[in-house]
mmCIF file of C-alpha atoms and ligand atoms in Angstrom:
data_model
loop_
_atom_site.group_PDB
_atom_site.id
_atom_site.type_symbol
_atom_site.label_atom_id
_atom_site.label_comp_id
_atom_site.label_asym_id
_atom_site.label_seq_id
_atom_site.Cartn_x
_atom_site.Cartn_y
_atom_site.Cartn_z
ATOM 1 C CA UNK W 207 4.453 -5.345 -27.412
ATOM 2 C CA UNK W 208 1.995 -3.575 -28.567
ATOM 3 C CA UNK W 209 -1.647 -3.984 -27.084
ATOM 4 C CA UNK W 210 -4.771 -2.874 -27.869
ATOM 5 C CA UNK W 211 -7.126 -2.074 -25.440
ATOM 6 C CA UNK W 212 -10.658 -3.580 -26.243
ATOM 7 C CA UNK W 213 -12.942 -3.318 -23.609
ATOM 8 C CA UNK W 214 -12.996 -2.262 -19.682
ATOM 9 C CA UNK W 215 -14.587 -3.635 -16.927
ATOM 10 C CA UNK W 216 -14.763 -3.031 -13.140
ATOM 11 C CA UNK W 217 -16.371 -3.925 -9.972
ATOM 12 C CA UNK W 218 -16.388 -3.248 -6.164
ATOM 13 C CA UNK W 219 -15.788 -5.832 -4.004
ATOM 14 C CA UNK W 220 -16.766 -5.668 -0.315
ATOM 15 C CA UNK W 221 -14.044 -8.012 2.217
ATOM 16 C CA UNK W 222 -14.841 -8.035 5.803
ATOM 17 C CA UNK W 223 -11.582 -7.692 8.490
ATOM 18 C CA UNK W 224 -11.211 -10.597 10.315
ATOM 19 C CA UNK W 225 -10.822 -7.984 12.809
ATOM 20 C CA UNK W 226 -11.749 -4.293 13.503
ATOM 21 C CA UNK W 227 -8.157 -2.622 11.698
ATOM 22 C CA UNK W 228 -8.624 1.408 14.182
ATOM 23 C CA UNK W 229 -6.009 4.085 12.702
ATOM 24 C CA UNK W 230 -6.227 7.850 13.786
ATOM 25 C CA UNK W 231 -8.643 8.847 11.054
ATOM 26 C CA UNK W 232 -11.044 5.259 10.847
ATOM 27 C CA UNK W 233 -12.213 1.964 11.862
ATOM 28 C CA UNK W 234 -12.413 -0.322 9.074
ATOM 29 C CA UNK W 235 -14.011 -3.375 9.241
ATOM 30 C CA UNK W 236 -14.683 -4.520 5.739
ATOM 31 C CA UNK W 237 -12.438 -3.409 2.446
ATOM 32 C CA UNK W 238 -13.806 -2.611 -0.843
ATOM 33 C CA UNK W 239 -11.303 -3.824 -3.732
ATOM 34 C CA UNK W 240 -11.968 -2.141 -6.498
ATOM 35 C CA UNK W 241 -11.674 -4.780 -9.814
ATOM 36 C CA UNK W 242 -10.567 -3.612 -12.839
ATOM 37 C CA UNK W 243 -10.327 -6.184 -16.088
ATOM 38 C CA UNK W 244 -8.598 -4.875 -19.628
ATOM 39 C CA UNK W 245 -9.231 -7.308 -22.282
ATOM 40 C CA UNK W 246 -7.207 -6.212 -25.330
ATOM 41 C CA UNK W 247 -8.325 -7.034 -29.411
ATOM 42 C CA UNK W 248 -6.942 -10.972 -29.143
ATOM 43 C CA UNK W 249 -9.207 -11.322 -26.095
ATOM 44 C CA UNK W 250 -6.836 -11.338 -23.543
ATOM 45 C CA UNK W 251 -7.004 -10.638 -19.762
ATOM 46 C CA UNK W 252 -5.480 -8.408 -17.259
ATOM 47 C CA UNK W 253 -6.730 -7.739 -14.202
ATOM 48 C CA UNK W 254 -6.280 -4.379 -11.449
ATOM 49 C CA UNK W 255 -7.114 -3.749 -8.265
ATOM 50 C CA UNK W 256 -7.541 0.117 -6.607
ATOM 51 C CA UNK W 257 -7.585 0.013 -2.983
ATOM 52 C CA UNK W 258 -8.700 3.387 -0.197
ATOM 53 C CA UNK W 259 -9.248 2.943 3.315
ATOM 54 C CA UNK W 260 -11.976 4.278 5.323
ATOM 55 C CA UNK W 261 -14.250 5.852 2.308
ATOM 56 C CA UNK W 262 -13.087 9.075 1.844
ATOM 57 C CA UNK W 263 -10.594 9.364 5.067
ATOM 58 C CA UNK W 264 -7.810 9.030 4.123
ATOM 59 C CA UNK W 265 -7.942 10.719 0.638
ATOM 60 C CA UNK W 266 -9.723 12.111 -2.021
ATOM 61 C CA UNK W 267 -11.123 8.939 -4.068
ATOM 62 C CA UNK W 268 -13.594 6.970 -2.675
ATOM 63 C CA UNK W 269 -13.306 3.537 -3.929
ATOM 64 C CA UNK W 270 -17.099 4.211 -5.490
ATOM 65 C CA UNK W 271 -15.123 7.546 -7.128
ATOM 66 C CA UNK W 272 -12.400 5.340 -8.499
ATOM 67 C CA UNK W 273 -15.275 3.004 -9.911
ATOM 68 C CA UNK W 274 -17.040 6.472 -11.977
ATOM 69 C CA UNK W 275 -13.089 7.435 -12.452
ATOM 70 C CA UNK W 276 -12.417 4.358 -14.628
ATOM 71 C CA UNK W 277 -16.399 3.838 -15.983
ATOM 72 C CA UNK W 278 -17.108 7.027 -16.709
ATOM 73 C CA UNK W 279 -13.748 8.885 -18.366
ATOM 74 C CA UNK W 280 -10.621 6.791 -18.641
ATOM 75 C CA UNK W 281 -12.563 3.253 -19.744
ATOM 76 C CA UNK W 282 -13.242 5.383 -23.034
ATOM 77 C CA UNK W 283 -10.371 7.779 -23.757
ATOM 78 C CA UNK W 284 -8.426 4.244 -23.514
ATOM 79 C CA UNK W 285 -10.240 1.752 -25.058
ATOM 80 C CA UNK W 286 -9.655 1.270 -29.513
ATOM 81 C CA UNK W 287 -6.126 2.898 -29.052
ATOM 82 C CA UNK W 288 -2.804 1.130 -28.640
ATOM 83 C CA UNK W 289 -0.316 1.152 -26.280
ATOM 84 C CA UNK W 290 3.556 -0.340 -25.598
ATOM 85 C CA UNK W 291 3.411 -0.071 -21.798
ATOM 86 C CA UNK W 292 2.844 2.040 -18.590
ATOM 87 C CA UNK W 293 4.865 4.898 -20.292
ATOM 88 C CA UNK W 294 1.383 5.990 -22.881
ATOM 89 C CA UNK W 295 -0.627 4.485 -21.122
ATOM 90 C CA UNK W 296 -0.228 7.643 -18.509
ATOM 91 C CA UNK W 297 0.351 9.842 -21.350
ATOM 92 C CA UNK W 298 -3.542 8.702 -21.782
ATOM 93 C CA UNK W 299 -4.292 8.754 -18.952
ATOM 94 C CA UNK W 300 -2.789 12.410 -17.661
ATOM 95 C CA UNK W 301 -4.303 14.313 -20.686
ATOM 96 C CA UNK W 302 -8.527 13.987 -20.001
ATOM 97 C CA UNK W 303 -8.088 13.254 -16.474
ATOM 98 C CA UNK W 304 -6.013 14.883 -12.946
ATOM 99 C CA UNK W 305 -5.197 13.604 -10.210
ATOM 100 C CA UNK W 306 -7.108 9.978 -9.762
ATOM 101 C CA UNK W 307 -4.883 8.497 -9.173
ATOM 102 C CA UNK W 308 -6.004 4.859 -7.958
ATOM 103 C CA UNK W 309 -7.766 4.685 -10.426
ATOM 104 C CA UNK W 310 -4.791 5.269 -12.950
ATOM 105 C CA UNK W 311 -2.996 2.294 -10.677
ATOM 106 C CA UNK W 312 -5.497 0.042 -11.020
ATOM 107 C CA UNK W 313 -5.512 0.513 -14.684
ATOM 108 C CA UNK W 314 -1.572 0.322 -15.246
ATOM 109 C CA UNK W 315 -1.886 -2.273 -13.224
ATOM 110 C CA UNK W 316 -3.994 -4.636 -15.640
ATOM 111 C CA UNK W 317 -2.026 -3.519 -18.457
ATOM 112 C CA UNK W 318 0.916 -4.734 -17.217
ATOM 113 C CA UNK W 319 -1.070 -7.735 -16.479
ATOM 114 C CA UNK W 320 -2.216 -8.215 -20.112
ATOM 115 C CA UNK W 321 1.683 -7.775 -21.267
ATOM 116 C CA UNK W 322 3.387 -10.107 -18.737
ATOM 117 C CA UNK W 323 0.464 -12.597 -20.137
ATOM 118 C CA UNK W 324 1.244 -12.406 -23.504
ATOM 119 C CA UNK W 325 5.117 -12.031 -23.418
ATOM 120 C CA UNK W 326 5.693 -14.909 -21.101
ATOM 121 C CA UNK W 327 7.486 -12.393 -18.517
ATOM 122 C CA UNK W 328 5.989 -11.385 -14.537
ATOM 123 C CA UNK W 329 5.719 -7.922 -14.708
ATOM 124 C CA UNK W 330 8.879 -7.631 -12.192
ATOM 125 C CA UNK W 331 10.285 -8.211 -15.664
ATOM 126 C CA UNK W 332 8.642 -5.631 -17.716
ATOM 127 C CA UNK W 333 9.501 -2.756 -14.435
ATOM 128 C CA UNK W 334 13.335 -3.584 -14.191
ATOM 129 C CA UNK W 335 14.024 -7.070 -13.409
ATOM 130 C CA UNK W 336 13.583 -8.962 -9.370
ATOM 131 C CA UNK W 337 16.583 -8.427 -7.020
ATOM 132 C CA UNK W 338 15.301 -11.295 -4.944
ATOM 133 C CA UNK W 339 12.545 -14.098 -4.847
ATOM 134 C CA UNK W 340 11.093 -12.886 -1.368
ATOM 135 C CA UNK W 341 10.668 -9.728 0.618
ATOM 136 C CA UNK W 342 10.046 -8.726 3.652
ATOM 137 C CA UNK W 343 6.669 -7.856 5.467
ATOM 138 C CA UNK W 344 6.049 -6.512 8.773
ATOM 139 C CA UNK W 345 2.480 -6.679 10.223
ATOM 140 C CA UNK W 346 -0.300 -4.152 11.450
ATOM 141 C CA UNK W 347 -1.097 -4.206 15.584
ATOM 142 C CA UNK W 348 -4.214 -2.263 15.852
ATOM 143 C CA UNK W 349 -6.810 -4.346 17.110
ATOM 144 C CA UNK W 350 -7.222 -0.400 19.091
ATOM 145 C CA UNK W 351 -6.823 -2.548 22.447
ATOM 146 C CA UNK W 352 -3.522 -3.003 24.022
ATOM 147 C CA UNK W 353 -3.591 -6.713 25.100
ATOM 148 C CA UNK W 354 -5.204 -7.531 22.379
ATOM 149 C CA UNK W 355 -2.649 -6.253 19.864
ATOM 150 C CA UNK W 356 0.402 -8.009 22.741
ATOM 151 C CA UNK W 357 -1.548 -11.174 22.126
ATOM 152 C CA UNK W 358 -1.815 -11.200 18.667
ATOM 153 C CA UNK W 359 2.535 -10.156 18.447
ATOM 154 C CA UNK W 360 3.241 -12.758 20.454
ATOM 155 C CA UNK W 361 1.363 -15.282 18.728
ATOM 156 C CA UNK W 362 2.887 -14.146 15.041
ATOM 157 C CA UNK W 363 6.224 -14.520 16.580
ATOM 158 C CA UNK W 364 5.320 -17.799 17.169
ATOM 159 C CA UNK W 365 4.231 -18.907 14.567
ATOM 160 C CA UNK W 366 7.273 -17.103 12.060
ATOM 161 C CA UNK W 367 4.915 -15.317 10.745
ATOM 162 C CA UNK W 368 6.483 -11.308 11.381
ATOM 163 C CA UNK W 369 9.690 -10.151 12.799
ATOM 164 C CA UNK W 370 8.424 -6.108 12.519
ATOM 165 C CA UNK W 371 5.229 -4.862 13.113
ATOM 166 C CA UNK W 372 3.707 -1.459 13.417
ATOM 167 C CA UNK W 373 1.245 -0.180 15.489
ATOM 168 C CA UNK W 374 -1.472 3.215 14.121
ATOM 169 C CA UNK W 375 -1.407 5.829 16.634
ATOM 170 C CA UNK W 376 -2.757 9.251 17.270
ATOM 171 C CA UNK W 377 -6.209 8.441 17.435
ATOM 172 C CA UNK W 378 -5.771 8.916 21.509
ATOM 173 C CA UNK W 379 -3.852 11.562 23.306
ATOM 174 C CA UNK W 380 0.024 11.843 23.266
ATOM 175 C CA UNK W 381 0.232 10.216 26.850
ATOM 176 C CA UNK W 382 -2.280 7.119 26.429
ATOM 177 C CA UNK W 383 -0.603 6.237 22.728
ATOM 178 C CA UNK W 384 2.638 6.530 24.388
ATOM 179 C CA UNK W 385 1.265 4.068 27.181
ATOM 180 C CA UNK W 386 0.703 1.654 24.479
ATOM 181 C CA UNK W 387 3.069 1.977 22.892
ATOM 182 C CA UNK W 388 6.108 0.936 25.296
ATOM 183 C CA UNK W 389 3.366 -1.488 26.486
ATOM 184 C CA UNK W 390 3.938 -3.479 23.484
ATOM 185 C CA UNK W 391 7.512 -2.911 22.606
ATOM 186 C CA UNK W 392 8.429 -4.156 26.349
ATOM 187 C CA UNK W 393 5.868 -7.212 25.614
ATOM 188 C CA UNK W 394 6.544 -7.963 22.685
ATOM 189 C CA UNK W 395 10.806 -7.994 23.900
ATOM 190 C CA UNK W 396 14.056 -6.724 22.615
ATOM 191 C CA UNK W 397 15.198 -7.818 19.056
ATOM 192 C CA UNK W 398 11.871 -7.404 17.484
ATOM 193 C CA UNK W 399 11.142 -3.881 15.622
ATOM 194 C CA UNK W 400 8.666 -1.635 16.478
ATOM 195 C CA UNK W 401 7.347 1.519 14.130
ATOM 196 C CA UNK W 402 4.383 3.780 14.514
ATOM 197 C CA UNK W 403 2.200 5.540 11.828
ATOM 198 C CA UNK W 404 0.435 8.173 13.657
ATOM 199 C CA UNK W 405 -0.770 9.546 9.938
ATOM 200 C CA UNK W 406 -0.895 13.022 10.370
ATOM 201 C CA UNK W 407 -2.695 13.056 14.058
ATOM 202 C CA UNK W 408 -0.172 15.181 15.234
ATOM 203 C CA UNK W 409 0.889 18.718 15.204
ATOM 204 C CA UNK W 410 4.234 20.207 15.306
ATOM 205 C CA UNK W 411 4.888 20.935 18.337
ATOM 206 C CA UNK W 412 2.761 17.287 19.846
ATOM 207 C CA UNK W 413 5.049 15.519 16.847
ATOM 208 C CA UNK W 414 8.308 17.074 18.845
ATOM 209 C CA UNK W 415 7.235 15.895 22.452
ATOM 210 C CA UNK W 416 5.946 12.321 20.667
ATOM 211 C CA UNK W 417 8.926 11.880 18.434
ATOM 212 C CA UNK W 418 11.228 12.274 21.715
ATOM 213 C CA UNK W 419 9.510 10.556 24.137
ATOM 214 C CA UNK W 420 9.388 7.589 20.943
ATOM 215 C CA UNK W 421 13.291 7.898 20.917
ATOM 216 C CA UNK W 422 14.149 6.795 24.590
ATOM 217 C CA UNK W 423 11.183 3.925 24.426
ATOM 218 C CA UNK W 424 13.352 2.882 21.332
ATOM 219 C CA UNK W 425 10.480 2.777 18.542
ATOM 220 C CA UNK W 426 12.482 2.298 15.314
ATOM 221 C CA UNK W 427 10.288 4.370 12.749
ATOM 222 C CA UNK W 428 8.100 7.492 12.889
ATOM 223 C CA UNK W 429 5.212 7.322 9.617
ATOM 224 C CA UNK W 430 3.578 10.677 8.921
ATOM 225 C CA UNK W 431 3.818 12.379 12.340
ATOM 226 C CA UNK W 432 2.236 15.936 11.101
ATOM 227 C CA UNK W 433 -0.679 16.849 8.211
ATOM 228 C CA UNK W 434 0.364 15.986 4.666
ATOM 229 C CA UNK W 435 0.922 19.723 3.864
ATOM 230 C CA UNK W 436 3.172 20.498 6.955
ATOM 231 C CA UNK W 437 6.248 19.290 4.853
ATOM 232 C CA UNK W 438 8.313 21.798 6.966
ATOM 233 C CA UNK W 439 6.864 20.340 10.035
ATOM 234 C CA UNK W 440 8.699 16.984 8.610
ATOM 235 C CA UNK W 441 11.901 18.190 8.112
ATOM 236 C CA UNK W 442 12.258 19.850 10.712
ATOM 237 C CA UNK W 443 11.436 16.646 12.393
ATOM 238 C CA UNK W 444 13.758 14.491 10.402
ATOM 239 C CA UNK W 445 16.578 16.342 11.019
ATOM 240 C CA UNK W 446 16.360 17.245 14.677
ATOM 241 C CA UNK W 447 16.439 13.033 15.881
ATOM 242 C CA UNK W 448 18.445 10.096 15.499
ATOM 243 C CA UNK W 449 14.867 8.358 15.396
ATOM 244 C CA UNK W 450 13.872 8.257 11.548
ATOM 245 C CA UNK W 451 10.707 9.676 9.852
ATOM 246 C CA UNK W 452 9.056 7.882 7.339
ATOM 247 C CA UNK W 453 7.137 10.365 5.205
ATOM 248 C CA UNK W 454 3.633 9.047 3.608
ATOM 249 C CA UNK W 455 0.691 11.497 2.823
ATOM 250 C CA UNK W 456 3.537 13.580 1.868
ATOM 251 C CA UNK W 457 5.044 11.999 -0.571
ATOM 252 C CA UNK W 458 2.884 10.323 -3.675
ATOM 253 C CA UNK W 459 4.889 10.720 -6.505
ATOM 254 C CA UNK W 460 7.578 11.681 -8.009
ATOM 255 C CA UNK W 461 6.955 15.574 -7.463
ATOM 256 C CA UNK W 462 6.227 14.996 -4.303
ATOM 257 C CA UNK W 463 9.539 13.487 -3.620
ATOM 258 C CA UNK W 464 12.110 15.673 -5.592
ATOM 259 C CA UNK W 465 10.034 19.136 -3.630
ATOM 260 C CA UNK W 466 10.071 17.223 -0.118
ATOM 261 C CA UNK W 467 14.369 15.893 -0.454
ATOM 262 C CA UNK W 468 14.852 19.801 -2.073
ATOM 263 C CA UNK W 469 13.604 20.482 0.875
ATOM 264 C CA UNK W 470 16.450 19.361 2.812
ATOM 265 C CA UNK W 471 14.839 15.608 4.469
ATOM 266 C CA UNK W 472 16.031 13.281 5.358
ATOM 267 C CA UNK W 473 14.477 9.274 6.058
ATOM 268 C CA UNK W 474 12.351 6.982 4.245
ATOM 269 C CA UNK W 475 9.536 7.148 1.474
ATOM 270 C CA UNK W 476 6.371 4.540 1.629
ATOM 271 C CA UNK W 477 6.186 3.912 -1.577
ATOM 272 C CA UNK W 478 2.384 2.786 -3.020
ATOM 273 C CA UNK W 479 1.241 2.208 -5.911
ATOM 274 C CA UNK W 480 -2.182 4.051 -5.803
ATOM 275 C CA UNK W 481 -0.635 7.202 -4.402
ATOM 276 C CA UNK W 482 1.848 7.247 -7.760
ATOM 277 C CA UNK W 483 -0.793 6.159 -10.326
ATOM 278 C CA UNK W 484 0.488 2.354 -10.862
ATOM 279 C CA UNK W 485 3.330 0.558 -10.421
ATOM 280 C CA UNK W 486 5.601 1.961 -12.303
ATOM 281 C CA UNK W 487 4.568 5.320 -11.930
ATOM 282 C CA UNK W 488 5.212 4.403 -7.633
ATOM 283 C CA UNK W 489 9.328 3.907 -9.413
ATOM 284 C CA UNK W 490 9.394 6.867 -10.847
ATOM 285 C CA UNK W 491 9.304 8.479 -7.027
ATOM 286 C CA UNK W 492 11.775 5.576 -5.722
ATOM 287 C CA UNK W 493 13.835 6.273 -8.243
ATOM 288 C CA UNK W 494 13.698 10.082 -6.870
ATOM 289 C CA UNK W 495 14.555 9.280 -3.694
ATOM 290 C CA UNK W 496 17.909 7.216 -4.529
ATOM 291 C CA UNK W 497 19.666 9.991 -5.927
ATOM 292 C CA UNK W 498 18.447 11.647 -3.274
ATOM 293 C CA UNK W 499 19.711 9.342 -0.121
ATOM 294 C CA UNK W 500 16.604 8.614 0.926
ATOM 295 C CA UNK W 501 15.613 4.988 2.274
ATOM 296 C CA UNK W 502 12.569 3.389 0.385
ATOM 297 C CA UNK W 503 9.639 1.475 1.959
ATOM 298 C CA UNK W 504 7.033 -0.951 0.447
ATOM 299 C CA UNK W 505 3.732 1.271 1.533
ATOM 300 C CA UNK W 506 -0.085 -0.974 1.354
ATOM 301 C CA UNK W 507 -3.341 0.871 1.265
ATOM 302 C CA UNK W 508 -4.305 -2.366 2.901
ATOM 303 C CA UNK W 509 -4.610 -3.446 -0.722
ATOM 304 C CA UNK W 510 -6.413 -7.427 -2.033
ATOM 305 C CA UNK W 511 -3.663 -10.349 -2.935
ATOM 306 C CA UNK W 512 -4.622 -8.088 -6.757
ATOM 307 C CA UNK W 513 -2.681 -5.076 -5.678
ATOM 308 C CA UNK W 514 -0.576 -6.750 -3.237
ATOM 309 C CA UNK W 515 1.010 -8.778 -6.003
ATOM 310 C CA UNK W 516 1.121 -6.109 -7.830
ATOM 311 C CA UNK W 517 3.631 -3.811 -5.316
ATOM 312 C CA UNK W 518 5.377 -6.748 -4.585
ATOM 313 C CA UNK W 519 6.547 -7.149 -8.303
ATOM 314 C CA UNK W 520 7.485 -2.978 -7.843
ATOM 315 C CA UNK W 521 9.261 -2.997 -5.036
ATOM 316 C CA UNK W 522 11.201 -6.027 -5.854
ATOM 317 C CA UNK W 523 13.593 -4.064 -7.622
ATOM 318 C CA UNK W 524 14.424 -2.052 -5.223
ATOM 319 C CA UNK W 525 16.752 -2.482 -2.384
ATOM 320 C CA UNK W 526 14.249 -1.300 0.672
ATOM 321 C CA UNK W 527 16.104 -0.447 3.473
ATOM 322 C CA UNK W 528 13.120 -0.469 5.925
ATOM 323 C CA UNK W 529 11.343 -3.628 4.018
ATOM 324 C CA UNK W 530 7.718 -3.662 3.195
ATOM 325 C CA UNK W 531 3.954 -3.658 4.795
ATOM 326 C CA UNK W 532 2.527 -5.740 1.893
ATOM 327 C CA UNK W 533 0.442 -8.074 4.422
ATOM 328 C CA UNK W 534 -3.212 -6.607 3.467
ATOM 329 C CA UNK W 535 -4.231 -10.212 2.051
ATOM 330 C CA UNK W 536 -4.064 -11.792 5.706
ATOM 331 C CA UNK W 537 -6.143 -8.739 7.195
ATOM 332 C CA UNK W 538 -9.219 -9.859 4.727
ATOM 333 C CA UNK W 539 -11.588 -13.249 6.041
ATOM 334 C CA UNK W 540 -11.530 -13.930 2.593
ATOM 335 C CA UNK W 541 -9.682 -13.935 -0.898
ATOM 336 C CA UNK W 542 -10.609 -13.515 -4.418
ATOM 337 C CA UNK W 543 -7.594 -15.074 -5.392
ATOM 338 C CA UNK W 544 -6.868 -18.328 -6.027
ATOM 339 C CA UNK W 545 -3.301 -18.883 -5.357
ATOM 340 C CA UNK W 546 -1.780 -16.043 -3.660
ATOM 341 C CA UNK W 547 1.655 -15.636 -2.128
ATOM 342 C CA UNK W 548 2.965 -17.375 0.806
ATOM 343 C CA UNK W 549 3.131 -15.241 3.918
ATOM 344 C CA UNK W 550 6.505 -17.210 6.096
ATOM 345 C CA UNK W 551 9.157 -16.709 8.198
ATOM 346 C CA UNK W 552 8.882 -12.326 7.763
ATOM 347 C CA UNK W 553 8.507 -12.704 4.127
ATOM 348 C CA UNK W 554 6.356 -12.838 1.468
ATOM 349 C CA UNK W 555 7.084 -14.735 -1.842
ATOM 350 C CA UNK W 556 7.056 -12.943 -5.039
ATOM 351 C CA UNK W 557 4.738 -15.087 -7.744
ATOM 352 C CA UNK W 558 7.027 -16.684 -10.858
ATOM 353 C CA UNK W 559 4.095 -16.864 -13.535
ATOM 354 C CA UNK W 560 3.224 -14.296 -16.099
ATOM 355 C CA UNK W 561 1.659 -10.971 -15.545
ATOM 356 C CA UNK W 562 0.904 -10.719 -11.908
ATOM 357 C CA UNK W 563 1.247 -15.147 -12.036
ATOM 358 C CA UNK W 564 -1.681 -14.949 -10.053
ATOM 359 C CA UNK W 565 -5.677 -16.548 -10.530
ATOM 360 C CA UNK W 566 -8.788 -15.261 -9.720
ATOM 361 C CA UNK W 567 -11.575 -17.594 -7.786
ATOM 362 C CA UNK W 568 -14.066 -17.009 -10.728
ATOM 363 C CA UNK W 569 -16.863 -18.285 -7.121
ATOM 364 C CA UNK W 570 -15.189 -15.932 -4.777
ATOM 365 C CA UNK W 571 -15.194 -12.826 -6.830
ATOM 366 C CA UNK W 572 -19.119 -13.213 -7.442
ATOM 367 C CA UNK W 573 -19.576 -14.043 -4.194
ATOM 368 C CA UNK W 574 -18.799 -10.928 -2.592
ATOM 369 C CA UNK W 575 -19.000 -8.410 -5.420
ATOM 370 C CA UNK W 576 -21.388 -5.714 -4.976
ATOM 371 C CA UNK W 577 -24.921 -5.969 -5.944
HETATM 372 C C1 MUC T 631 -0.260 3.592 5.833
HETATM 373 O O1 MUC T 631 -0.687 4.832 6.408
HETATM 374 O O2 MUC T 631 -0.174 3.532 6.123
HETATM 375 C C2 MUC T 631 -0.600 0.416 6.164
HETATM 376 C C3 MUC T 631 -0.806 0.064 7.082
HETATM 377 C C4 MUC T 631 -1.943 -0.497 7.868
HETATM 378 O O3 MUC T 631 -1.997 -0.954 8.956
HETATM 379 O O4 MUC T 631 -2.566 0.778 7.077
HETATM 380 C C5 MUC T 631 -2.108 1.339 6.254
HETATM 381 C C6 MUC T 631 -1.866 3.223 5.702
HETATM 382 MG MG1 MG T 632 0.506 5.325 6.287
#
């Protein structure tokens, strides 16, 4: 269905986290959502969202930069033009604006929401159709304190909300990280899947030592152990150990996915709508991975409910060997969405309504907007 974009508006929304969230390169106490509203020439509206992690510490786009790229360059390139879907939208964005995939992801999401609402179908239908009504979702234990992480994990297991956990390591020495990981693995017990994310913190030698020790402890998956640029080390680790490697920062889009697979990588790719430039673009990476026999994982940039649901619509169309980590909304103290999806039994439910299938809470949206 052809949509003529009339107006694009954006806001920064700051929501505190429920506890400090510690990664190897930043500690988060607040998440900033860049929210986009796209209005078409008939007055219909679609919403999109972009987030990053820890200002400029995760990647080259900051929340303020994302808003500026949208307002200054992308919105003028799109307003007044007609689009039949993500393909023509991407072409119109990629000619005048290089990179800036986080900003583009928010806009692609808004177009999909708008188009889905106008056609009366969920975004998952526009993207190929959902395989299941809910998706597996893990939780990240990253308070920075081992005992607190164990308590948190035990509580979530008892509540039945999650059955798998990811730990954030890499900020401390290898010996300290291994003690922390082993204590949590033993504390949560047999049958609970524990994975770790190093967020690029190790050099190649530390990674070999770390992988060997983590394999002995019984960890299930090691995410991005080495620097984004060190493709050779990532490939060699994936071939050397039985413990699988999950590539995150090293694979943003389909081109990265192809290059890493062609270099001999075995393991899994973390898909993120922000890295690829939107839900439809992330699916291109997924399809390259599938063609290369690489497993899939639904990744998060710690999005709020809008970005999380946009991702879920895309991930729902895929067989996900490693499930998802789409828990972002649960890390935030509050929500600007009135009807967020349910998290229960280690699963999150995919909204069924037209478009993204969620509704903004106008009061909360106004309350958390950066003035
Ligand atoms: C990342 O690098 O995977 C995902 C979960 C989480 O806690 O942080 C993110 C970022
Ligand atoms: Mg990661």
